[in-house]
Amino acid sequence: MNEKLRKEVKLLKALQGISYKEVAEFLEIRQDSFYNWLKGYYELGDEKQRRLLDVIACLKE
């Protein structure tokens, strides 16, 4: 699931210009932590994954 979310976030940035900083703020995590997650250094917990799914869905609209 985390790999799918990473791809979705990268697509948001590429196609809609949403910054990683904005996504990190929506998730209420530090920007450097978000970059580390993007690089695959750790996995998001269930709650953060659900929140990120909601954020992605809202931003895609």
PDB file of C-alpha atoms in Angstrom:
ATOM      1  CA  MET A   1       0.000   0.000   0.000  1.00  0.00           C
ATOM      2  CA  ASN A   2       2.815   2.416   0.849  1.00  0.00           C
ATOM      3  CA  GLU A   3       4.378   1.953  -2.603  1.00  0.00           C
ATOM      4  CA  LYS A   4       1.058   2.760  -4.269  1.00  0.00           C
ATOM      5  CA  LEU A   5       0.709   5.882  -2.116  1.00  0.00           C
ATOM      6  CA  ARG A   6       4.241   7.001  -2.990  1.00  0.00           C
ATOM      7  CA  LYS A   7       3.433   6.725  -6.694  1.00  0.00           C
ATOM      8  CA  GLU A   8       0.161   8.623  -6.242  1.00  0.00           C
ATOM      9  CA  VAL A   9       1.906  11.455  -4.373  1.00  0.00           C
ATOM     10  CA  LYS A  10       4.578  11.715  -7.069  1.00  0.00           C
ATOM     11  CA  LEU A  11       1.851  11.866  -9.727  1.00  0.00           C
ATOM     12  CA  LEU A  12       0.090  14.655  -7.810  1.00  0.00           C
ATOM     13  CA  LYS A  13       3.302  16.664  -7.804  1.00  0.00           C
ATOM     14  CA  ALA A  14       4.048  16.006 -11.464  1.00  0.00           C
ATOM     15  CA  LEU A  15       0.568  16.524 -12.883  1.00  0.00           C
ATOM     16  CA  GLN A  16      -0.992  19.084 -10.545  1.00  0.00           C
ATOM     17  CA  GLY A  17       1.978  20.854  -9.015  1.00  0.00           C
ATOM     18  CA  ILE A  18       1.076  19.933  -5.432  1.00  0.00           C
ATOM     19  CA  SER A  19       4.218  20.311  -3.346  1.00  0.00           C
ATOM     20  CA  TYR A  20       5.462  17.622  -1.012  1.00  0.00           C
ATOM     21  CA  LYS A  21       5.468  20.248   1.728  1.00  0.00           C
ATOM     22  CA  GLU A  22       1.712  20.723   1.314  1.00  0.00           C
ATOM     23  CA  VAL A  23       1.072  16.997   1.501  1.00  0.00           C
ATOM     24  CA  ALA A  24       3.250  16.717   4.615  1.00  0.00           C
ATOM     25  CA  GLU A  25       1.251  19.526   6.227  1.00  0.00           C
ATOM     26  CA  PHE A  26      -2.027  17.754   5.437  1.00  0.00           C
ATOM     27  CA  LEU A  27      -0.651  14.627   7.115  1.00  0.00           C
ATOM     28  CA  GLU A  28       0.666  16.661  10.045  1.00  0.00           C
ATOM     29  CA  ILE A  29       4.185  15.272   9.739  1.00  0.00           C
ATOM     30  CA  ARG A  30       7.495  17.063   9.304  1.00  0.00           C
ATOM     31  CA  GLN A  31       8.658  17.718   5.778  1.00  0.00           C
ATOM     32  CA  ASP A  32      11.917  15.807   6.224  1.00  0.00           C
ATOM     33  CA  SER A  33       9.973  12.822   7.575  1.00  0.00           C
ATOM     34  CA  PHE A  34       7.757  12.936   4.511  1.00  0.00           C
ATOM     35  CA  TYR A  35      10.796  12.960   2.205  1.00  0.00           C
ATOM     36  CA  ASN A  36      12.223   9.973   4.098  1.00  0.00           C
ATOM     37  CA  TRP A  37       8.918   8.127   3.603  1.00  0.00           C
ATOM     38  CA  LEU A  38       8.993   8.985  -0.118  1.00  0.00           C
ATOM     39  CA  LYS A  39      12.472   7.480  -0.358  1.00  0.00           C
ATOM     40  CA  GLY A  40      11.197   4.275   1.266  1.00  0.00           C
ATOM     41  CA  TYR A  41      13.095   4.602   4.538  1.00  0.00           C
ATOM     42  CA  TYR A  42       9.961   3.747   6.550  1.00  0.00           C
ATOM     43  CA  GLU A  43       6.288   2.915   6.136  1.00  0.00           C
ATOM     44  CA  LEU A  44       3.317   5.017   7.184  1.00  0.00           C
ATOM     45  CA  GLY A  45       0.991   3.590   9.812  1.00  0.00           C
ATOM     46  CA  ASP A  46      -2.605   2.659   9.059  1.00  0.00           C
ATOM     47  CA  GLU A  47      -4.040   5.982  10.241  1.00  0.00           C
ATOM     48  CA  LYS A  48      -1.614   8.069   8.166  1.00  0.00           C
ATOM     49  CA  GLN A  49      -2.242   5.842   5.132  1.00  0.00           C
ATOM     50  CA  ARG A  50      -5.993   6.425   5.418  1.00  0.00           C
ATOM     51  CA  ARG A  51      -5.466  10.155   5.831  1.00  0.00           C
ATOM     52  CA  LEU A  52      -3.145  10.244   2.809  1.00  0.00           C
ATOM     53  CA  LEU A  53      -5.700   8.357   0.710  1.00  0.00           C
ATOM     54  CA  ASP A  54      -8.294  10.996   1.641  1.00  0.00           C
ATOM     55  CA  VAL A  55      -5.865  13.828   0.829  1.00  0.00           C
ATOM     56  CA  ILE A  56      -5.037  12.302  -2.563  1.00  0.00           C
ATOM     57  CA  ALA A  57      -8.714  11.822  -3.379  1.00  0.00           C
ATOM     58  CA  CYS A  58      -9.521  15.430  -2.474  1.00  0.00           C
ATOM     59  CA  LEU A  59      -6.597  16.897  -4.402  1.00  0.00           C
ATOM     60  CA  LYS A  60      -7.350  14.872  -7.533  1.00  0.00           C
ATOM     61  CA  GLU A  61     -10.812  16.439  -7.822  1.00  0.00           C
TER      62      GLU A  61
END
